[in-house]
CSV table of C-alpha atoms and ligand atoms in Angstrom, one decimal:
chain,number,residue,atom,x,y,z
A,1,MET,CA,-33.1,220.4,250.1
A,2,GLU,CA,-31.9,216.9,249.4
A,3,LEU,CA,-33.9,214.2,251.1
A,4,ASN,CA,-32.5,211.0,252.3
A,5,ARG,CA,-34.8,208.1,251.4
A,6,ARG,CA,-35.3,207.1,255.1
A,7,THR,CA,-36.4,210.7,255.7
A,8,VAL,CA,-38.8,210.5,252.8
A,9,ILE,CA,-40.4,207.2,253.9
A,10,ALA,CA,-40.4,208.1,257.7
A,11,GLY,CA,-41.7,211.6,257.0
A,12,ALA,CA,-44.6,210.2,254.9
A,13,ALA,CA,-45.4,207.7,257.7
A,14,ALA,CA,-45.4,210.5,260.3
A,15,ALA,CA,-47.7,212.6,258.1
A,16,GLY,CA,-50.0,209.6,257.6
A,17,ILE,CA,-49.4,209.6,253.8
A,18,ALA,CA,-49.5,206.3,252.2
A,19,ALA,CA,-46.2,205.4,250.6
A,20,THR,CA,-48.1,205.0,247.3
A,21,ALA,CA,-48.4,208.8,247.2
A,22,LEU,CA,-44.6,208.8,246.9
A,23,GLY,CA,-44.7,206.3,244.1
A,24,GLY,CA,-44.3,203.5,246.5
A,25,VAL,CA,-46.5,200.5,247.4
A,26,ALA,CA,-48.6,200.2,250.5
A,27,GLU,CA,-46.2,197.8,252.1
A,28,ALA,CA,-43.3,200.3,251.8
A,29,SER,CA,-43.7,201.5,255.4
A,30,THR,CA,-41.3,201.4,258.3
A,31,SER,CA,-43.7,199.2,260.3
A,32,GLY,CA,-42.5,195.9,258.9
A,33,GLY,CA,-43.5,194.2,255.7
A,34,LYS,CA,-46.3,191.9,254.7
A,35,LYS,CA,-45.7,188.2,253.8
A,36,PRO,CA,-44.5,187.8,250.3
A,37,THR,CA,-47.0,186.9,247.6
A,38,LYS,CA,-46.5,184.9,244.4
A,39,LYS,CA,-48.0,184.6,240.9
A,40,VAL,CA,-47.2,182.5,237.8
A,41,PHE,CA,-44.5,184.1,235.7
A,42,GLY,CA,-44.3,181.5,232.9
A,43,THR,CA,-43.8,177.8,232.1
A,44,LEU,CA,-40.7,175.9,231.2
A,45,ALA,CA,-40.5,173.6,228.2
A,46,ASP,CA,-41.1,170.5,230.4
A,47,GLY,CA,-44.3,172.1,231.8
A,48,THR,CA,-42.9,173.3,235.1
A,49,GLU,CA,-44.5,176.5,236.3
A,50,VAL,CA,-42.2,179.3,237.3
A,51,HIS,CA,-43.4,181.8,239.9
A,52,LEU,CA,-42.6,185.4,240.6
A,53,TRP,CA,-42.5,186.3,244.3
A,54,SER,CA,-43.1,190.0,245.4
A,55,LEU,CA,-41.7,191.4,248.6
A,56,ALA,CA,-41.7,194.9,250.0
A,57,ASN,CA,-40.3,196.4,253.1
A,58,GLY,CA,-38.6,199.6,254.3
A,59,GLY,CA,-39.1,201.3,251.0
A,60,THR,CA,-37.5,198.5,248.8
A,61,ARG,CA,-39.6,196.3,246.5
A,62,LEU,CA,-38.1,193.1,245.3
A,63,LYS,CA,-39.4,190.5,242.8
A,64,VAL,CA,-37.8,187.1,242.7
A,65,LEU,CA,-38.2,184.0,240.5
A,66,ASP,CA,-38.0,180.5,241.9
A,67,TYR,CA,-36.1,179.8,238.6
A,68,GLY,CA,-32.5,180.5,239.5
A,69,GLY,CA,-33.5,182.6,242.6
A,70,ILE,CA,-33.4,185.4,240.0
A,71,VAL,CA,-34.0,189.0,241.1
A,72,GLN,CA,-36.3,190.0,238.3
A,73,SER,CA,-36.8,193.5,239.6
A,74,LEU,CA,-35.6,195.6,242.5
A,75,GLU,CA,-37.2,199.0,242.9
A,76,ILE,CA,-35.9,201.8,245.2
A,77,PRO,CA,-36.7,205.5,245.3
A,78,ASP,CA,-34.6,208.4,244.3
A,79,ARG,CA,-34.0,211.5,246.4
A,80,ARG,CA,-37.5,212.8,245.4
A,81,GLY,CA,-39.2,209.5,246.3
A,82,ARG,CA,-39.5,208.3,242.7
A,83,TYR,CA,-39.2,204.6,242.3
A,84,THR,CA,-37.4,202.7,239.5
A,85,ASN,CA,-36.2,199.2,238.8
A,86,VAL,CA,-32.4,199.3,239.3
A,87,SER,CA,-31.6,195.7,238.1
A,88,LEU,CA,-31.4,194.4,234.6
A,89,GLY,CA,-33.7,191.5,233.6
A,90,PHE,CA,-36.3,190.2,231.3
A,91,ASP,CA,-40.1,190.3,231.4
A,92,ASN,CA,-40.5,186.6,230.3
A,93,ILE,CA,-39.2,183.2,231.3
A,94,GLU,CA,-38.2,182.2,227.7
A,95,ASP,CA,-35.5,184.8,227.5
A,96,TYR,CA,-34.1,183.9,231.0
A,97,VAL,CA,-33.9,180.2,229.9
A,98,ALA,CA,-32.5,180.9,226.4
A,99,LYS,CA,-30.1,183.8,226.7
A,100,SER,CA,-29.6,185.4,230.1
A,101,PRO,CA,-26.1,186.4,231.0
A,102,TYR,CA,-26.9,185.5,234.6
A,103,PHE,CA,-29.2,188.5,235.1
A,104,GLY,CA,-30.0,188.6,238.9
A,105,ALA,CA,-29.3,184.9,239.3
A,106,LEU,CA,-27.9,182.8,242.1
A,107,ILE,CA,-24.6,181.4,241.0
A,108,GLY,CA,-23.2,178.0,242.0
A,109,ARG,CA,-21.7,175.7,242.7
A,110,PHE,CA,-18.7,177.8,241.9
A,111,GLY,CA,-19.1,181.5,241.1
A,112,ASN,CA,-16.6,182.8,238.6
A,113,ARG,CA,-14.0,180.7,236.6
A,114,ILE,CA,-12.1,177.5,237.2
A,115,GLY,CA,-9.2,177.1,234.8
A,116,LYS,CA,-9.9,174.3,232.2
A,117,GLY,CA,-12.6,173.2,234.6
A,118,GLN,CA,-10.0,171.1,236.4
A,119,PHE,CA,-8.8,170.8,240.0
A,120,THR,CA,-7.3,168.3,242.4
A,121,LEU,CA,-8.8,167.8,245.8
A,122,ASP,CA,-7.4,165.3,248.4
A,123,GLY,CA,-5.2,163.8,245.6
A,124,LYS,CA,-8.2,163.2,243.3
A,125,SER,CA,-8.6,165.0,240.0
A,126,TYR,CA,-11.9,166.4,238.9
A,127,GLN,CA,-13.2,167.7,235.6
A,128,VAL,CA,-16.2,170.0,235.8
A,129,ASP,CA,-18.3,171.3,233.0
A,130,VAL,CA,-16.5,173.7,230.6
A,131,ASN,CA,-18.7,176.4,229.2
A,132,ASP,CA,-16.6,179.5,228.7
A,133,GLY,CA,-13.9,178.9,226.1
A,134,ALA,CA,-11.5,176.5,227.8
A,135,ASN,CA,-12.8,177.2,231.3
A,136,SER,CA,-15.7,176.6,233.6
A,137,LEU,CA,-17.8,179.7,234.4
A,138,HIS,CA,-20.4,180.1,237.2
A,139,GLY,CA,-20.9,176.3,237.9
A,140,GLY,CA,-21.0,175.1,234.3
A,141,SER,CA,-23.7,175.1,231.5
A,142,LYS,CA,-26.5,174.2,233.9
A,143,GLY,CA,-25.6,176.0,237.1
A,144,PHE,CA,-27.7,177.0,240.0
A,145,ASP,CA,-29.1,179.9,237.9
A,146,LYS,CA,-30.9,177.3,235.6
A,147,HIS,CA,-32.7,175.2,238.3
A,148,VAL,CA,-36.1,175.8,239.9
A,149,TRP,CA,-35.5,176.3,243.7
A,150,SER,CA,-38.1,175.5,246.3
A,151,VAL,CA,-39.2,178.7,247.9
A,152,GLU,CA,-40.7,179.3,251.4
A,153,PRO,CA,-41.8,182.9,252.3
A,154,PHE,CA,-41.5,184.3,255.8
A,155,ALA,CA,-42.4,187.5,257.8
A,156,LYS,CA,-40.5,187.6,261.1
A,157,GLY,CA,-40.6,190.6,263.3
A,158,SER,CA,-39.9,193.5,261.1
A,159,ASP,CA,-38.2,191.4,258.3
A,160,VAL,CA,-39.8,189.7,255.3
A,161,GLY,CA,-38.1,187.3,253.0
A,162,LEU,CA,-37.7,184.0,251.2
A,163,TYR,CA,-35.9,180.8,252.0
A,164,LEU,CA,-34.7,179.3,248.7
A,165,ARG,CA,-33.5,175.7,248.7
A,166,TYR,CA,-31.8,173.5,246.2
A,167,THR,CA,-30.0,170.1,246.5
A,168,SER,CA,-27.3,169.5,243.9
A,169,ALA,CA,-26.8,165.8,243.3
A,170,ASP,CA,-23.3,164.2,243.7
A,171,GLY,CA,-21.5,164.6,240.4
A,172,GLU,CA,-23.8,167.4,239.0
A,173,MET,CA,-21.7,169.4,236.5
A,174,GLY,CA,-18.8,167.2,237.6
A,175,TYR,CA,-18.6,168.4,241.2
A,176,PRO,CA,-18.2,165.9,244.0
A,177,GLY,CA,-20.7,165.5,246.9
A,178,THR,CA,-24.4,166.0,247.4
A,179,LEU,CA,-24.6,169.8,248.1
A,180,LYS,CA,-27.6,171.0,250.1
A,181,VAL,CA,-28.0,174.7,249.6
A,182,LYS,CA,-30.2,177.2,251.5
A,183,VAL,CA,-30.2,180.8,250.5
A,184,THR,CA,-32.2,183.4,252.5
A,185,TYR,CA,-33.2,186.7,250.9
A,186,THR,CA,-34.3,189.1,253.6
A,187,LEU,CA,-35.7,192.6,253.2
A,188,THR,CA,-35.2,194.4,256.4
A,189,ARG,CA,-37.3,197.3,257.9
A,190,HIS,CA,-34.6,199.7,256.6
A,191,GLY,CA,-35.1,198.3,253.1
A,192,ASP,CA,-31.8,196.5,253.0
A,193,TRP,CA,-31.6,193.4,250.9
A,194,ARG,CA,-29.6,190.7,252.7
A,195,ILE,CA,-28.5,187.4,251.3
A,196,ASP,CA,-27.4,184.5,253.6
A,197,TYR,CA,-25.9,181.5,251.9
A,198,GLU,CA,-25.5,178.1,253.7
A,199,ALA,CA,-24.4,174.8,252.3
A,200,THR,CA,-23.4,171.3,253.5
A,201,THR,CA,-21.9,168.4,251.6
A,202,ASP,CA,-21.4,164.6,252.1
A,203,LYS,CA,-18.0,164.5,250.3
A,204,ALA,CA,-15.2,167.0,250.2
A,205,THR,CA,-15.9,169.6,247.5
A,206,VAL,CA,-15.4,173.2,246.4
A,207,VAL,CA,-18.1,175.9,246.8
A,208,ASN,CA,-18.3,179.6,245.9
A,209,LEU,CA,-21.8,181.1,245.9
A,210,THR,CA,-22.8,184.5,244.8
A,211,ASN,CA,-25.5,186.6,243.1
A,212,HIS,CA,-25.3,188.2,239.7
A,213,VAL,CA,-27.5,191.3,239.8
A,214,TYR,CA,-26.6,193.9,237.2
A,215,TRP,CA,-27.1,197.3,238.8
A,216,ASN,CA,-28.0,200.5,237.1
A,217,LEU,CA,-29.0,202.9,239.8
A,218,ALA,CA,-30.5,205.4,237.3
A,219,GLY,CA,-32.9,202.7,236.1
A,220,GLU,CA,-32.5,199.5,234.1
A,221,SER,CA,-33.2,201.2,230.8
A,222,SER,CA,-31.5,204.5,231.3
A,223,GLY,CA,-28.2,203.9,229.4
A,224,THR,CA,-24.7,203.2,230.7
A,225,ILE,CA,-23.4,203.1,234.3
A,226,TYR,CA,-20.2,205.0,233.3
A,227,ASP,CA,-21.3,208.1,235.4
A,228,HIS,CA,-21.9,206.0,238.5
A,229,GLU,CA,-19.3,206.7,241.3
A,230,LEU,CA,-17.7,203.7,242.8
A,231,GLU,CA,-15.6,203.1,245.8
A,232,ILE,CA,-14.0,199.7,246.6
A,233,ASP,CA,-12.0,199.2,249.7
A,234,ALA,CA,-9.2,197.1,248.2
A,235,ALA,CA,-5.5,197.9,247.7
A,236,ARG,CA,-5.0,194.8,245.5
A,237,TYR,CA,-6.8,192.9,242.8
A,238,THR,CA,-6.1,189.6,241.0
A,239,PRO,CA,-4.8,190.2,237.4
A,240,VAL,CA,-5.9,187.6,234.8
A,241,ASP,CA,-4.7,185.9,231.6
A,242,SER,CA,-6.5,186.3,228.3
A,243,GLY,CA,-9.1,183.7,229.4
A,244,LEU,CA,-9.8,185.7,232.6
A,245,ILE,CA,-8.1,183.2,234.8
A,246,PRO,CA,-6.1,184.8,237.7
A,247,THR,CA,-2.3,184.6,237.3
A,248,GLY,CA,-2.1,184.1,241.1
A,249,GLU,CA,-0.6,187.5,241.7
A,250,LEU,CA,-2.2,189.9,244.2
A,251,ALA,CA,-1.3,193.1,242.4
A,252,ARG,CA,-1.4,196.6,243.9
A,253,VAL,CA,-4.1,198.9,242.5
A,254,ALA,CA,-2.1,202.0,243.1
A,255,GLY,CA,-1.4,203.9,239.9
A,256,THR,CA,-3.7,201.6,237.8
A,257,PRO,CA,-7.2,201.9,236.5
A,258,PHE,CA,-8.1,199.4,239.2
A,259,ASP,CA,-7.7,202.0,242.0
A,260,PHE,CA,-11.2,202.7,243.4
A,261,ARG,CA,-10.0,203.4,247.0
A,262,ARG,CA,-11.3,206.9,246.5
A,263,ALA,CA,-14.7,207.1,244.7
A,264,LYS,CA,-14.3,207.7,241.0
A,265,THR,CA,-16.7,207.2,238.1
A,266,VAL,CA,-16.8,203.8,236.5
A,267,GLY,CA,-16.0,205.4,233.1
A,268,GLU,CA,-13.1,207.4,234.2
A,269,ASP,CA,-10.3,204.9,233.4
A,270,ILE,CA,-12.3,202.3,231.5
A,271,ARG,CA,-10.7,203.3,228.1
A,272,VAL,CA,-7.1,203.4,229.4
A,273,ALA,CA,-4.9,201.2,227.2
A,274,HIS,CA,-4.0,198.7,230.0
A,275,GLN,CA,-3.5,195.1,229.1
A,276,GLN,CA,-5.9,193.9,231.8
A,277,LEU,CA,-8.7,196.1,230.4
A,278,LEU,CA,-8.0,194.6,227.0
A,279,TYR,CA,-8.3,191.1,228.4
A,280,GLY,CA,-11.6,192.0,230.2
A,281,LYS,CA,-13.0,194.1,227.4
A,282,GLY,CA,-13.3,196.6,230.3
A,283,LEU,CA,-13.4,195.9,234.0
A,284,ASP,CA,-14.1,192.3,234.8
A,285,HIS,CA,-11.8,191.5,237.8
A,286,ASN,CA,-11.7,190.4,241.3
A,287,TRP,CA,-10.7,192.9,244.0
A,288,VAL,CA,-8.9,191.6,247.1
A,289,LEU,CA,-10.9,193.3,249.8
A,290,ASP,CA,-8.8,194.9,252.5
A,291,LYS,CA,-10.9,193.6,255.3
A,292,GLY,CA,-10.4,189.9,254.3
A,293,ILE,CA,-12.8,187.2,255.4
A,294,THR,CA,-15.0,188.4,258.3
A,295,SER,CA,-17.5,186.6,260.5
A,296,ARG,CA,-19.9,189.5,260.1
A,297,PRO,CA,-20.6,191.5,256.9
A,298,ALA,CA,-18.4,194.6,256.7
A,299,PRO,CA,-18.8,197.4,254.2
A,300,VAL,CA,-16.6,197.0,251.1
A,301,ALA,CA,-18.0,199.1,248.3
A,302,THR,CA,-20.3,202.0,247.6
A,303,LEU,CA,-22.0,202.7,244.2
A,304,ARG,CA,-23.7,206.1,243.7
A,305,ASP,CA,-25.7,207.5,240.8
A,306,PRO,CA,-25.2,211.3,241.1
A,307,SER,CA,-28.3,212.1,238.9
A,308,SER,CA,-30.8,210.3,241.1
A,309,GLY,CA,-28.9,210.2,244.4
A,310,ARG,CA,-29.5,206.5,244.6
A,311,THR,CA,-26.7,204.8,246.6
A,312,LEU,CA,-25.9,201.2,247.1
A,313,THR,CA,-23.5,200.1,249.9
A,314,ILE,CA,-22.3,196.5,249.9
A,315,SER,CA,-21.2,194.7,253.0
A,316,THR,CA,-20.0,191.2,253.0
A,317,THR,CA,-18.3,188.4,254.9
A,318,GLU,CA,-16.4,187.4,251.7
A,319,PRO,CA,-12.8,188.3,250.9
A,320,GLY,CA,-13.3,189.2,247.2
A,321,LEU,CA,-15.5,191.3,244.9
A,322,GLN,CA,-15.8,190.7,241.2
A,323,PHE,CA,-16.6,194.0,239.5
A,324,TYR,CA,-17.9,193.3,236.0
A,325,SER,CA,-18.8,196.4,233.9
A,326,GLY,CA,-21.3,194.7,231.6
A,327,ASN,CA,-18.7,194.4,228.8
A,328,PHE,CA,-20.4,191.6,227.0
A,329,LEU,CA,-23.8,193.2,226.7
A,330,ASP,CA,-23.9,193.8,223.0
A,331,GLY,CA,-27.2,195.1,221.9
A,332,THR,CA,-28.8,191.7,221.3
A,333,LEU,CA,-31.0,191.5,224.4
A,334,VAL,CA,-34.3,193.4,225.1
A,335,GLY,CA,-34.7,194.1,228.8
A,336,SER,CA,-37.7,194.1,231.0
A,337,GLY,CA,-38.3,197.8,230.3
A,338,GLY,CA,-38.6,197.2,226.6
A,339,THR,CA,-35.2,198.7,225.6
A,340,VAL,CA,-32.1,197.1,224.2
A,341,TYR,CA,-29.2,196.5,226.6
A,342,ARG,CA,-25.8,197.7,225.2
A,343,GLN,CA,-22.3,197.5,226.6
A,344,GLY,CA,-22.0,199.1,230.1
A,345,ASP,CA,-25.8,199.4,230.6
A,346,GLY,CA,-25.4,197.5,233.9
A,347,MET,CA,-22.7,196.4,236.2
A,348,CYS,CA,-22.2,193.5,238.7
A,349,LEU,CA,-20.6,193.6,242.1
A,350,GLU,CA,-20.3,189.9,243.0
A,351,THR,CA,-19.1,189.1,246.5
A,352,GLN,CA,-17.2,185.9,246.5
A,353,HIS,CA,-14.0,183.9,247.1
A,354,PHE,CA,-11.4,184.5,244.3
A,355,PRO,CA,-11.7,183.0,240.9
A,356,ASP,CA,-9.9,179.7,240.3
A,357,SER,CA,-9.2,179.3,244.0
A,358,PRO,CA,-9.2,175.4,243.7
A,359,ASN,CA,-6.0,175.8,241.6
A,360,LYS,CA,-4.4,178.7,243.6
A,361,PRO,CA,-3.0,177.5,247.0
A,362,ASN,CA,-2.2,181.1,248.0
A,363,PHE,CA,-5.9,182.2,247.7
A,364,PRO,CA,-8.4,181.7,250.6
A,365,SER,CA,-9.7,178.1,250.4
A,366,THR,CA,-13.0,177.2,248.8
A,367,VAL,CA,-13.0,173.6,250.1
A,368,LEU,CA,-16.0,172.4,252.0
A,369,ARG,CA,-15.9,169.1,253.9
A,370,PRO,CA,-18.6,166.8,255.4
A,371,GLY,CA,-19.5,168.1,258.9
A,372,GLN,CA,-18.8,171.7,258.0
A,373,THR,CA,-21.3,174.4,257.0
A,374,TYR,CA,-20.5,176.9,254.3
A,375,ARG,CA,-21.7,180.3,255.3
A,376,SER,CA,-21.6,183.6,253.5
A,377,THR,CA,-23.5,186.8,253.9
A,378,THR,CA,-23.9,190.0,251.8
A,379,VAL,CA,-26.0,193.0,252.6
A,380,HIS,CA,-27.1,195.6,250.0
A,381,SER,CA,-28.1,198.9,251.7
A,382,PHE,CA,-29.8,201.6,249.7
A,383,ASP,CA,-29.9,205.3,250.3
A,384,CYS,CA,-30.6,208.5,248.4
B,1,GLA,C1,-19.2,187.2,235.1
B,1,GLA,C2,-17.9,187.2,234.4
B,1,GLA,C3,-17.9,187.9,233.1
B,1,GLA,C4,-19.1,187.5,232.3
B,1,GLA,C5,-20.4,187.6,233.1
B,1,GLA,C6,-21.6,187.1,232.3
B,1,GLA,O1,-19.4,188.4,235.8
B,1,GLA,O2,-16.8,187.6,235.2
B,1,GLA,O3,-16.7,187.7,232.4
B,1,GLA,O4,-18.9,186.1,231.9
B,1,GLA,O5,-20.3,186.9,234.3
B,1,GLA,O6,-21.7,187.6,231.0
């Protein structure tokens, strides 16, 4: 019989079995989690201590660094109750600082690319930091992933979580306005990991926040994700040029490798000789979610590892989803589990507004003005 993870956890609770007996931690019960705890993870070159926060609730265990708000580890059970870490990362701060391809990190001020790092807003031209060929990627060379955030833990009702705060100074990485950012990571009693983003500014600016977890639902050191089954509720995607900047077109996925409207494996079409796959060295594109922008998170994608049964469902308020199939992992990084990461060993599903929106009048706007509050929510639900 295949067991659903909630059945496993609830069944254990009913039988009075500690979740540890299932490979879980004591906090992994349905009765609500304990307040997060922290320990020192490492020290930055300037002497700043970096902390690792541990949270557990509803059968999910999450470890988060104050550096970059990085998810260093996320453990969930398989259909037999066996836990593994399903997110790629490092076991030391030095590697995160020196060579992380955004493993698990909060991304800002602008997730994804801005062509040539240039845009015009209210008649004024801005040049932001260029760090990806001719373009700006994920907020520039020192984005939100490379700052220490202030962290405040909470346990409210049946939820546990962290408030992460960072204030980006006017002009940082070339962006206008003092941007005050608050990100809330919540683990719910069902073990969902929810992210709520909020930001305000004192000058008109552009904002596009996301998180860059690399998923491998079979475990972070288990090989490629090509056997994972993926469904994305999107009839269109945004094709790109050779620098991965959208052309502006909203192209139909029908009849292309980009059609994930019915679940198929990530690997099924990844070697099709399609110009867009050559540009991305695989899949590295933004899907135009059918549901559009919503005030509440709505389900948009499901990722399933058939071998373990672990399933991730993503719900979001955002209009876009960047699916990146780990194409630039090239065997030069040693992960937290002690093995080398190679191409396709993890994949990202980044909820967001579309890349290069500040230069694409036909894309949903990423402009934030004084007096407004930027809000975005994404929920990661797990099952098995
Ligand atoms: C994003 C981009 C990719 C790549 C990774 C980091 O997901 O879309 O092209 O730059 O970040 O390696």
